[in-house]
PDB file of C-alpha atoms in Angstrom:
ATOM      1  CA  UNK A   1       6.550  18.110 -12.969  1.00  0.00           C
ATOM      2  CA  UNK A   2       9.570  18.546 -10.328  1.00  0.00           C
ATOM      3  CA  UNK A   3       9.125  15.871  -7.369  1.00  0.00           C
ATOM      4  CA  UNK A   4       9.135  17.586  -4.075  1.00  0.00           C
ATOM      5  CA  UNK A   5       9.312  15.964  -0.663  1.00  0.00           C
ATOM      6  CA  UNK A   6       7.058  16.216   2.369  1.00  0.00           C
ATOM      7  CA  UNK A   7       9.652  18.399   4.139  1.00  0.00           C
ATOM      8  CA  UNK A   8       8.567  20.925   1.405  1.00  0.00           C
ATOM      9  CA  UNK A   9       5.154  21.343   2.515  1.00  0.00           C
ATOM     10  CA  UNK A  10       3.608  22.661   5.989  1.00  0.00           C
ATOM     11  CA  UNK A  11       2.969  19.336   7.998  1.00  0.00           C
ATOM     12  CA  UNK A  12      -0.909  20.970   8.653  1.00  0.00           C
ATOM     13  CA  UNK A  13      -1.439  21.113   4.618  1.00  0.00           C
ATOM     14  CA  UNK A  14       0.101  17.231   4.054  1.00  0.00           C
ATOM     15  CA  UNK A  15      -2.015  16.240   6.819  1.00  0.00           C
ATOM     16  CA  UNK A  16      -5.086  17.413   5.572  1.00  0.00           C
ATOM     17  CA  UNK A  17      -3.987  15.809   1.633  1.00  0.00           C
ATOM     18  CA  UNK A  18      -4.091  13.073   3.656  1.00  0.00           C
ATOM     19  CA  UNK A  19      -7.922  13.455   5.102  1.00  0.00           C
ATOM     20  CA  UNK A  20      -8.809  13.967   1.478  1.00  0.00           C
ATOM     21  CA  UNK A  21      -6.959  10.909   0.429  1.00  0.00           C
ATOM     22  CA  UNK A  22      -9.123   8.902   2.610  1.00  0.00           C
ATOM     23  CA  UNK A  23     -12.156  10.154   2.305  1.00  0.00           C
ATOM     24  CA  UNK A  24     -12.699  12.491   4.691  1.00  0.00           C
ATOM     25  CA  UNK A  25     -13.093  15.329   3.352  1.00  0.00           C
ATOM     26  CA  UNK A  26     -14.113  16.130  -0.511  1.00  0.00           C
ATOM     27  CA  UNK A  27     -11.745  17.971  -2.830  1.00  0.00           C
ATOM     28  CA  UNK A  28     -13.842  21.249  -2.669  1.00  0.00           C
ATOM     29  CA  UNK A  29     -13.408  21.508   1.129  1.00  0.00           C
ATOM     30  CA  UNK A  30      -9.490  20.329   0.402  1.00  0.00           C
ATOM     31  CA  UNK A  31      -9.391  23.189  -1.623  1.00  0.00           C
ATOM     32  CA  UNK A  32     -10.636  25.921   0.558  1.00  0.00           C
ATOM     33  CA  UNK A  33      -8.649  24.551   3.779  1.00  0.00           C
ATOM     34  CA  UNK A  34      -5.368  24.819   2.008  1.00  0.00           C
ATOM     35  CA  UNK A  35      -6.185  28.225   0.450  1.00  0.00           C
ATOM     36  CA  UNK A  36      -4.219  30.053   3.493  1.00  0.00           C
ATOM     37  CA  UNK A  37      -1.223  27.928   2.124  1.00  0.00           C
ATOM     38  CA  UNK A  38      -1.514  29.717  -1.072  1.00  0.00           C
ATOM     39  CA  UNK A  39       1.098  32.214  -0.739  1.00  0.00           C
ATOM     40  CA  UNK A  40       4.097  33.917  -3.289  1.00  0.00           C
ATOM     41  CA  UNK A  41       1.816  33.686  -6.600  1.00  0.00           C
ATOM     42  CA  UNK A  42       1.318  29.783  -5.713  1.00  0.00           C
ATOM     43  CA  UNK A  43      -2.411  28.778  -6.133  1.00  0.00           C
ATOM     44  CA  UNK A  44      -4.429  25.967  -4.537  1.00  0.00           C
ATOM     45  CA  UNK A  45      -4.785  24.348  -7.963  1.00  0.00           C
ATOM     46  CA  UNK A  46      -1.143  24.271  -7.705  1.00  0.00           C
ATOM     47  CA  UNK A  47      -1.049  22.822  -4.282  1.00  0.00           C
ATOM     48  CA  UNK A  48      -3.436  20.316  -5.311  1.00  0.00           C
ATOM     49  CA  UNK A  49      -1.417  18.895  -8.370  1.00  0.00           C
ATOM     50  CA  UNK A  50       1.809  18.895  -6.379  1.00  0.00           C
ATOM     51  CA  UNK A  51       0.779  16.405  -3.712  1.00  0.00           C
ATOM     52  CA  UNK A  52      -1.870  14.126  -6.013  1.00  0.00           C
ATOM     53  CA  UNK A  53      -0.067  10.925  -7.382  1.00  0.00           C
ATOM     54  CA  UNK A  54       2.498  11.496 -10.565  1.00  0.00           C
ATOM     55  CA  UNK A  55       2.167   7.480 -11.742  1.00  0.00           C
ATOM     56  CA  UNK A  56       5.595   8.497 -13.833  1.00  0.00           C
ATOM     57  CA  UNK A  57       7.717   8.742 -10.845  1.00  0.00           C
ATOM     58  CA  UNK A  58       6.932   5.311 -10.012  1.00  0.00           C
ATOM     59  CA  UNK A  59       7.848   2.793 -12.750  1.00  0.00           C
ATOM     60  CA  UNK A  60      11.407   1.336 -11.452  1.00  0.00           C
ATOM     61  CA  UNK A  61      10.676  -1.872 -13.634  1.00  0.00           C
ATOM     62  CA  UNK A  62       9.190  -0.871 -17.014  1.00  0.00           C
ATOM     63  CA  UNK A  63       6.119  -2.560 -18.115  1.00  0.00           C
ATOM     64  CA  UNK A  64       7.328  -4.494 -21.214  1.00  0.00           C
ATOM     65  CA  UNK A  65      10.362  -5.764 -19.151  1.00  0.00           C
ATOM     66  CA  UNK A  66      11.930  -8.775 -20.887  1.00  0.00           C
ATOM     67  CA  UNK A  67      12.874 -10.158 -17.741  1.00  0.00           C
ATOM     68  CA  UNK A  68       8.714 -10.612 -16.457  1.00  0.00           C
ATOM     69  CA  UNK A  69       5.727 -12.286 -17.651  1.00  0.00           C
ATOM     70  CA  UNK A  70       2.500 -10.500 -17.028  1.00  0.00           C
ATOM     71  CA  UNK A  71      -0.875 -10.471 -17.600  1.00  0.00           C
ATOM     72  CA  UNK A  72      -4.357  -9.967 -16.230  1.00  0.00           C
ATOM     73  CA  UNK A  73      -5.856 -12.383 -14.468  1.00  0.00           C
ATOM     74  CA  UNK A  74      -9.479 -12.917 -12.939  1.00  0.00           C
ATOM     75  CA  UNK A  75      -9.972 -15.278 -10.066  1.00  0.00           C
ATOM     76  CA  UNK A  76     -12.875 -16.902  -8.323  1.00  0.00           C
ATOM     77  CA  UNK A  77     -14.396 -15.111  -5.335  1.00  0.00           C
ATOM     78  CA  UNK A  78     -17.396 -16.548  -4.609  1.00  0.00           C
ATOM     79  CA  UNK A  79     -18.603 -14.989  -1.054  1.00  0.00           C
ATOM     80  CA  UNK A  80     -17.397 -12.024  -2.545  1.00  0.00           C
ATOM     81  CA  UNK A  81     -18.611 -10.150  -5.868  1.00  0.00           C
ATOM     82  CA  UNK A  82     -18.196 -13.625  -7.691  1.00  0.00           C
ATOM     83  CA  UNK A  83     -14.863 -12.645  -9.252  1.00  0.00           C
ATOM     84  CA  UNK A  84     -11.974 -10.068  -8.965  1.00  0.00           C
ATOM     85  CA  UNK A  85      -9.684  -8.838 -11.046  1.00  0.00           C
ATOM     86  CA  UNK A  86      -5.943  -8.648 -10.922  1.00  0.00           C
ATOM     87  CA  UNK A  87      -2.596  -7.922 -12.464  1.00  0.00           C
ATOM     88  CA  UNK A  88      -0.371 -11.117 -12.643  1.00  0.00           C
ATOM     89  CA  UNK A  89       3.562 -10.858 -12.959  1.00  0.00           C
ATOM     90  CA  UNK A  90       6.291 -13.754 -13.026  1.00  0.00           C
ATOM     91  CA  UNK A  91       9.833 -14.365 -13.847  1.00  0.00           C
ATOM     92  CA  UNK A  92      10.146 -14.924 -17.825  1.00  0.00           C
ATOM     93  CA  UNK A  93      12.606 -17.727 -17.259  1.00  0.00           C
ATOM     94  CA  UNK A  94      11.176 -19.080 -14.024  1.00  0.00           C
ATOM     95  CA  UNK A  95      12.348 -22.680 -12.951  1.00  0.00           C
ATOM     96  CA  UNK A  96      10.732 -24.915 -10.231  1.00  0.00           C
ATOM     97  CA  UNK A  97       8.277 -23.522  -7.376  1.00  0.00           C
ATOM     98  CA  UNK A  98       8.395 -20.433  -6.628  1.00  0.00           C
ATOM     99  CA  UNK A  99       6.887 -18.407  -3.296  1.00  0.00           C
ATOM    100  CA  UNK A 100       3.671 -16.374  -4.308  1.00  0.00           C
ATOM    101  CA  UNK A 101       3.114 -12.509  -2.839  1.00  0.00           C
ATOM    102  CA  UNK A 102      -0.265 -10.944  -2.948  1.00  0.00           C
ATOM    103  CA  UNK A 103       0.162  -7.281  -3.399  1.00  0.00           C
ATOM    104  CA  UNK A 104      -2.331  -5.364  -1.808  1.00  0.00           C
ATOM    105  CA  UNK A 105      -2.913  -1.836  -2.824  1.00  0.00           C
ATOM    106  CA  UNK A 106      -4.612   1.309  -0.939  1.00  0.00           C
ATOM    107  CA  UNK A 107      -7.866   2.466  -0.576  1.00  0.00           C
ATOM    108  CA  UNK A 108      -7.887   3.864  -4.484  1.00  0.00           C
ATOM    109  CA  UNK A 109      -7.634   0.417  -6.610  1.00  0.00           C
ATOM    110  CA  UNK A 110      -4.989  -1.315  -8.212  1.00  0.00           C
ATOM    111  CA  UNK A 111      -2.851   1.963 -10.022  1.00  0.00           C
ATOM    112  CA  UNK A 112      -0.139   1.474 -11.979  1.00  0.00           C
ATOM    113  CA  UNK A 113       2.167   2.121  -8.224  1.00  0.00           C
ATOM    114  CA  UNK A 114       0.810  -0.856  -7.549  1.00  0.00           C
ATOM    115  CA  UNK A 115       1.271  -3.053 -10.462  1.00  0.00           C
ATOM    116  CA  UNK A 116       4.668  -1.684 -10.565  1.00  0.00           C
ATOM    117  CA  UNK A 117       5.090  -3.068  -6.884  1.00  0.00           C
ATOM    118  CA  UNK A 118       4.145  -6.631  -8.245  1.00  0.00           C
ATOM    119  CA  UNK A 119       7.023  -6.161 -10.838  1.00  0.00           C
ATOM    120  CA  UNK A 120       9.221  -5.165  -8.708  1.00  0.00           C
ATOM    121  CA  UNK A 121       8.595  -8.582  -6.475  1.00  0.00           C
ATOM    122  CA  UNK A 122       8.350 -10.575  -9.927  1.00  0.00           C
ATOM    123  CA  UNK A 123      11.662  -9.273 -10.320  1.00  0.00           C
ATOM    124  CA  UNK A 124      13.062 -10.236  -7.411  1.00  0.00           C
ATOM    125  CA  UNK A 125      11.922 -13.996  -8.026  1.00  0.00           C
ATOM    126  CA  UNK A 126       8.689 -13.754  -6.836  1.00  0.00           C
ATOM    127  CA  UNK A 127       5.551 -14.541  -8.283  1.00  0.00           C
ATOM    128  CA  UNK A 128       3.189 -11.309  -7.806  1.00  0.00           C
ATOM    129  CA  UNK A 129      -0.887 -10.881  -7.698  1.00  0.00           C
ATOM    130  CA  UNK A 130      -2.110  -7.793  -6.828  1.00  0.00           C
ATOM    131  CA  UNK A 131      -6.391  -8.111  -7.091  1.00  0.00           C
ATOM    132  CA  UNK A 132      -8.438  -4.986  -7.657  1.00  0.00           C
ATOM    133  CA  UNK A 133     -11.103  -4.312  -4.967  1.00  0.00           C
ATOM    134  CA  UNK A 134     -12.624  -1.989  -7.513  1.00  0.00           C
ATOM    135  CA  UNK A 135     -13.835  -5.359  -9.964  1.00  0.00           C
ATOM    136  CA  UNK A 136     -17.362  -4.887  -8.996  1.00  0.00           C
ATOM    137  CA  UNK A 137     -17.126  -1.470  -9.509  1.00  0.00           C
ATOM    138  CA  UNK A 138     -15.399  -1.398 -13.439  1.00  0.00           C
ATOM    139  CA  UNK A 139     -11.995  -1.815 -11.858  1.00  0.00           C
ATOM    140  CA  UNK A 140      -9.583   1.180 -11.579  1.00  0.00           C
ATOM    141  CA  UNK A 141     -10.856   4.288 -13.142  1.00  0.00           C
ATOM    142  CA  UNK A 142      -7.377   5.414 -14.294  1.00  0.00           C
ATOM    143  CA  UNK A 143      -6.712   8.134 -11.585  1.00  0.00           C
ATOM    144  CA  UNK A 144      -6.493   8.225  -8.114  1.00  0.00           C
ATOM    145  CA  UNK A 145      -9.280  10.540  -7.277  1.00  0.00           C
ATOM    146  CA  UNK A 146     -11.637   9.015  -9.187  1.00  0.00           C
ATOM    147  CA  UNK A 147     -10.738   5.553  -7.936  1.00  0.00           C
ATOM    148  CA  UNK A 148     -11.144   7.060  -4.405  1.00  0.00           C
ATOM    149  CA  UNK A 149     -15.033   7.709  -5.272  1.00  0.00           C
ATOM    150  CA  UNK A 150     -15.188   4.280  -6.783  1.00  0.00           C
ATOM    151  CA  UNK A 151     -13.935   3.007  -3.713  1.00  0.00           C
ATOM    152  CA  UNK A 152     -16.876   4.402  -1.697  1.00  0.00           C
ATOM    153  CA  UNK A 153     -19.123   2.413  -3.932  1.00  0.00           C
ATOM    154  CA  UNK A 154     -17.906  -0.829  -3.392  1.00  0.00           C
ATOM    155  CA  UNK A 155     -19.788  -3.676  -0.611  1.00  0.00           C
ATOM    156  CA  UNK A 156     -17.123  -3.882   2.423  1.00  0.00           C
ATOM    157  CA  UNK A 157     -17.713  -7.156   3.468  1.00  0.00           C
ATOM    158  CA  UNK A 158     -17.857  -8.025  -0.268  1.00  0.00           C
ATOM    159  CA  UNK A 159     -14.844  -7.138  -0.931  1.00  0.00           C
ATOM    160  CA  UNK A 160     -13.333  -8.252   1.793  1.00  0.00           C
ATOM    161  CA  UNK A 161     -14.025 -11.749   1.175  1.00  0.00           C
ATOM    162  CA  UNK A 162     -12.587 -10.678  -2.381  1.00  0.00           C
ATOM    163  CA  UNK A 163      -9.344  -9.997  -0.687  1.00  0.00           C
ATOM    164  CA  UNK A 164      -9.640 -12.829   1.575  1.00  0.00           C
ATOM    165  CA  UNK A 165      -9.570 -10.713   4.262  1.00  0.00           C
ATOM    166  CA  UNK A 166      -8.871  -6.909   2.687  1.00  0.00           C
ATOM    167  CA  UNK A 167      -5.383  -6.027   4.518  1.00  0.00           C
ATOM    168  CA  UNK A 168      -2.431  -7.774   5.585  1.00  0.00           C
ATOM    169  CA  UNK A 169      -3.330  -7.680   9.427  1.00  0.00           C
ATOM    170  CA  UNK A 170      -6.831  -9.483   8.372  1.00  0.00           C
ATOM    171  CA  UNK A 171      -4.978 -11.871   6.267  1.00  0.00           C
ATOM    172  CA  UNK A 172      -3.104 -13.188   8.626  1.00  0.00           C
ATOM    173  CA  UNK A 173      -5.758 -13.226  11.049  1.00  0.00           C
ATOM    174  CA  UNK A 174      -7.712 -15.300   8.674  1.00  0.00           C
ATOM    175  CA  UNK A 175      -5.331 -17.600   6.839  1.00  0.00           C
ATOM    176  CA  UNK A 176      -3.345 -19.596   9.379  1.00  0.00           C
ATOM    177  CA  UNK A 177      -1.353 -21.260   6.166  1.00  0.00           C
ATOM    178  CA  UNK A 178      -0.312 -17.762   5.455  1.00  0.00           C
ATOM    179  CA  UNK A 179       3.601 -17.474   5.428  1.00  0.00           C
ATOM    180  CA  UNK A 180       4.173 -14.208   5.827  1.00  0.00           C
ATOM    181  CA  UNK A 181       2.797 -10.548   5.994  1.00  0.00           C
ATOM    182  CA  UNK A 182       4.459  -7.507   5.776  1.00  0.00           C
ATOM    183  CA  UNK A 183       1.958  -4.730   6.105  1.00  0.00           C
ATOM    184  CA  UNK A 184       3.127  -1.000   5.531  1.00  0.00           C
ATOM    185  CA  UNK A 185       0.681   1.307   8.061  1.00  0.00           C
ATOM    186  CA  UNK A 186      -2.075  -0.650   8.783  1.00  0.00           C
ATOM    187  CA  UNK A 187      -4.453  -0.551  10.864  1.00  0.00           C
ATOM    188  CA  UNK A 188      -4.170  -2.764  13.681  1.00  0.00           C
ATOM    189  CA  UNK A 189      -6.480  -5.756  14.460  1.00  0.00           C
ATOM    190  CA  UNK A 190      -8.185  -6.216  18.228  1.00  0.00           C
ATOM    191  CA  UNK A 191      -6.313  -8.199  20.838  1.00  0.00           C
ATOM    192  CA  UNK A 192      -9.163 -11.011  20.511  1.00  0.00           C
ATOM    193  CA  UNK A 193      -8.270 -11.126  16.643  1.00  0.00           C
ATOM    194  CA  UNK A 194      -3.950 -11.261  17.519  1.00  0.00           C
ATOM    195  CA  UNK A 195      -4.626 -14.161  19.032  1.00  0.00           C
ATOM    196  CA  UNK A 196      -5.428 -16.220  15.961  1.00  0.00           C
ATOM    197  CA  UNK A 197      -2.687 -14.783  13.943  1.00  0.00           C
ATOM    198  CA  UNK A 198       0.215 -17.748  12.975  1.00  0.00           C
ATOM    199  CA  UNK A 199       2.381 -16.078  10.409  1.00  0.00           C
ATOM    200  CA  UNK A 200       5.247 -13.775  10.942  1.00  0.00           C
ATOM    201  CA  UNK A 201       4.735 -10.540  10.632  1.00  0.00           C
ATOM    202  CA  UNK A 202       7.278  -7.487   9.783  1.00  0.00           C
ATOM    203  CA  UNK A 203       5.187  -4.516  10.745  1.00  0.00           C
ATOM    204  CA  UNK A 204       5.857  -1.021   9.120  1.00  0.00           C
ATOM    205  CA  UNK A 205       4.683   2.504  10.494  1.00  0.00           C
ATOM    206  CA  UNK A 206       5.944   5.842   9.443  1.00  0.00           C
ATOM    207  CA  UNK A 207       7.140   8.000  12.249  1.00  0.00           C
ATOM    208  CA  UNK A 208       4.668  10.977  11.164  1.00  0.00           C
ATOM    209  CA  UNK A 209       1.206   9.114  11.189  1.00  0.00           C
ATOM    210  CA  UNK A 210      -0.553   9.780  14.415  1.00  0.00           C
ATOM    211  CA  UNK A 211      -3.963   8.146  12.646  1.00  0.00           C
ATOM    212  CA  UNK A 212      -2.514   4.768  12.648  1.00  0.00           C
ATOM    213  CA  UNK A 213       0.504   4.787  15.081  1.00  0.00           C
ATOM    214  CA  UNK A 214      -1.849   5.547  18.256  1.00  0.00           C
ATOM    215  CA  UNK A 215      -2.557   1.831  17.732  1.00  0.00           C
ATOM    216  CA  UNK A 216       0.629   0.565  17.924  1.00  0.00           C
ATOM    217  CA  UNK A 217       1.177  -0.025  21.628  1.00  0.00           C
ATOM    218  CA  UNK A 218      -2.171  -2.180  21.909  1.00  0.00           C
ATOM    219  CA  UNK A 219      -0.887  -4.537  19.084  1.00  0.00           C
ATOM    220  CA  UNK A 220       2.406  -4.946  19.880  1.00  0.00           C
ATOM    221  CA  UNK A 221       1.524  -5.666  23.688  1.00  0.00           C
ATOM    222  CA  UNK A 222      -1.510  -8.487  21.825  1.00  0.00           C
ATOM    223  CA  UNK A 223       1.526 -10.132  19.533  1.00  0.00           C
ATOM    224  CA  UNK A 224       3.900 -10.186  23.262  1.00  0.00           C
ATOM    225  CA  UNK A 225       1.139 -11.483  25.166  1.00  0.00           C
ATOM    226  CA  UNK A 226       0.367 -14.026  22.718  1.00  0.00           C
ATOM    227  CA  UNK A 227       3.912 -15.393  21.512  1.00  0.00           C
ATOM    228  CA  UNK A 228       3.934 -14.141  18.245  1.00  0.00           C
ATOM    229  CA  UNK A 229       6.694 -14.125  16.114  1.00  0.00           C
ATOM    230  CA  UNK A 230       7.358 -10.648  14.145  1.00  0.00           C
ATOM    231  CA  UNK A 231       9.274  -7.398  13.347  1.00  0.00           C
ATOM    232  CA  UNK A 232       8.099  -3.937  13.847  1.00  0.00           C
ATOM    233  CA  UNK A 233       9.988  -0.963  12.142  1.00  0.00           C
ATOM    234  CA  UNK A 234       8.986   2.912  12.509  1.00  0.00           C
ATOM    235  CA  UNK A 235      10.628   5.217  10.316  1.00  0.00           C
ATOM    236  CA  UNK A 236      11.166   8.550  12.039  1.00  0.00           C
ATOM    237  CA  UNK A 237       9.990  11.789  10.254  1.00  0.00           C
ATOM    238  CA  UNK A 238       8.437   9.715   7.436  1.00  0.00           C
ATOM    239  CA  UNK A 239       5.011  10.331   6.662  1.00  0.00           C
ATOM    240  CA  UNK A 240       2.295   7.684   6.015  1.00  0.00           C
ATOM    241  CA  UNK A 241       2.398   6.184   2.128  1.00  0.00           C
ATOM    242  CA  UNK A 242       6.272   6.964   2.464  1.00  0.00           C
ATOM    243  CA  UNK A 243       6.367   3.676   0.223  1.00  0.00           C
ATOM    244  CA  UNK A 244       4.314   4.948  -2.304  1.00  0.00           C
ATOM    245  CA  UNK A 245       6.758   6.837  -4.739  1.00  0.00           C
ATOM    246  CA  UNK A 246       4.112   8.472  -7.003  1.00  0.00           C
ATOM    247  CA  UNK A 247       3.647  11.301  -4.596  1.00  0.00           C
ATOM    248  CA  UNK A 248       5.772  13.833  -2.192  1.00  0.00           C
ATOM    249  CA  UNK A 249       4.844  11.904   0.836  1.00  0.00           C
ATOM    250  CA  UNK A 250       7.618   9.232  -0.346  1.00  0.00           C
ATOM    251  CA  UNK A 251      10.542   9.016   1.335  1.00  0.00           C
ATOM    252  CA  UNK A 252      13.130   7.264  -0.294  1.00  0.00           C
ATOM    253  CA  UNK A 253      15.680   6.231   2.241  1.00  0.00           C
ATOM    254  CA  UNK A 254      12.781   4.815   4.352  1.00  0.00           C
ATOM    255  CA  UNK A 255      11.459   3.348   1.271  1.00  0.00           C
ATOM    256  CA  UNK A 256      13.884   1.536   0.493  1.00  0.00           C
ATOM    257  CA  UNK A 257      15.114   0.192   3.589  1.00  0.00           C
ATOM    258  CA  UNK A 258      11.425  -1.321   4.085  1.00  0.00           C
ATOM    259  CA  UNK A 259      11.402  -2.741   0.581  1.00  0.00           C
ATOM    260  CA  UNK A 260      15.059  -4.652   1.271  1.00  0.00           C
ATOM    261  CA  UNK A 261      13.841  -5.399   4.770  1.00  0.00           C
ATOM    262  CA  UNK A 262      10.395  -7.049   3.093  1.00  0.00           C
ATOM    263  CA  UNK A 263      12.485  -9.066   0.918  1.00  0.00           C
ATOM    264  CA  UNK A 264      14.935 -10.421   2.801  1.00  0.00           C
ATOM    265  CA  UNK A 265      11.540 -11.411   5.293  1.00  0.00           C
ATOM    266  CA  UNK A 266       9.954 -13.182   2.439  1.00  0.00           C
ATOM    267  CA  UNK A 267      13.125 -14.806   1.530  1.00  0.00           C
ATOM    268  CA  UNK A 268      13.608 -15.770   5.051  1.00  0.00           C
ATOM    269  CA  UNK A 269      10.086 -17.412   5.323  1.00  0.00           C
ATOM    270  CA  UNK A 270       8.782 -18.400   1.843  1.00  0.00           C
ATOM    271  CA  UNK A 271      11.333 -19.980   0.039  1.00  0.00           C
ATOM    272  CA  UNK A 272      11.586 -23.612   0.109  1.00  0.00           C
ATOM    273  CA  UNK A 273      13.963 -24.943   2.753  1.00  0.00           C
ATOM    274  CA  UNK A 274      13.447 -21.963   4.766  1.00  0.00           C
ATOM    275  CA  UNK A 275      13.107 -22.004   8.298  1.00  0.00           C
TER     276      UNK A 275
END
């Protein structure tokens, strides 16, 4: 299937992809909201396959890639579902300590986007664990709608506590050993909740994501307020998920000027010796 980019949709019809996405709406109602974009022969079967996830376009580092160790791991949890799964990667040829990055995926389970993220990091001398918050569930069903549904099953505070804290922002307003956090449009946490937060942050928003950016001003006045240290980027005309490269919502120049940015942030504050 050709890729196409957000620019070649009406914003109205990516917008409400993205209220299906998250739940909002089911794919029935999806379906007859974007049948007045059906136009020229194009049906809204077709519009429906052109903006779900294509989990081809988003292997850069191949699976088998002799330069990575990976595996599946499960972990502990136990004030969460008992124990989560997760998908493990490492340098092959790995040689004394190296900093640790917990991938944490969107609201449809660890996909193979995902894992490919924690390859990506494993590649760059990282060692990568990105944990499935559909465990309790059966894991990830093996497509993103379904693993939306699954998603809808699963105990919040359950898995939460599986995630140690669900999303970066929490993270880091839970773990005060945490190094680092780079979230990519997240939701923000309450003033009250800022002021616990110790690590560094690099913050990420798309420029087209009213949803999540209408929280923006509120956080970045709680991290002033409070001294924190951290980094916030917006990336005009990009649309929210504008990392994830498996559907036309990516944008690849923001893309990858987040990803290098994230890097060199982690590099900055994780490796040993770092300041």
């Amino acid at each position: 299937m050709e890729r196409k980019k957000a620019s070649d949709y009406p914003q109205e019809l990516l917008d409400l992809f993205h209220e299906y996405q998250h739940g909002d709406i089911d794919r029935r109602t999806f379906l007859d909201r974007a049948g007045k974009f059906a136009v020229g022969g194009l049906t809204t079967a077709a519009i429906f396959e052109g903006l779900r996830p294509n989990y081809a376009w988003a292997q850069q580092v191949p699976k088998d890639d002799a330069r990575l160790k990976t595996e599946y791991a499960t972990v502990p949890s136990p004030q969460g579902n008992g124990s989560i799964r997760g998908y493990f990667a490492r340098p092959a040829k790995a040689s004394g300590k190296l900093p640790g990055v917990l991938v944490i995926h969107e609201n449809r389970g660890l996909n193979p986007y995902i894992e490919d993220v924690a390859r990506r990091f494993a590649v760059a001398n990282f060692v990568a664990y990105a944990p499935d918050g559909l465990t309790s569930v059966g894991g990830f069903p093996g497509d993103d709608e379904k693993g939306a549904v699954k998603f809808r099953e699963v105990n919040g505070p359950k898995m939460l506590e599986d995630f140690g804290g669900g999303i970066v922002n929490q993270l880091a307003v839970r773990l005060p050993d945490l190094g680092a956090g780079a979230p990519f449009y997240g939701r923000q946490p309450s003033a009250e909740d800022t002021a616990k937060i110790k690590a560094p942050l690099m913050l990420h928003y798309a420029g087209n994501d009213p949803g999540v950016d209408q929280g923006i001003p509120a956080f970045e006045a709680a991290l002033k307020a409070n001294n924190k240290k951290y980094e916030l980027f917006i990336y005009e005309g990009a649309q929210h998920g504008f990392h994830n490269d498996t559907t036309p919502r990516y944008d690849e120049k923001a893309a990858k000027l987040a990803w290098q940015r994230t890097l060199d942030f982690f590099n900055k504050n994780l490796r040993a010796g770092s300041s």
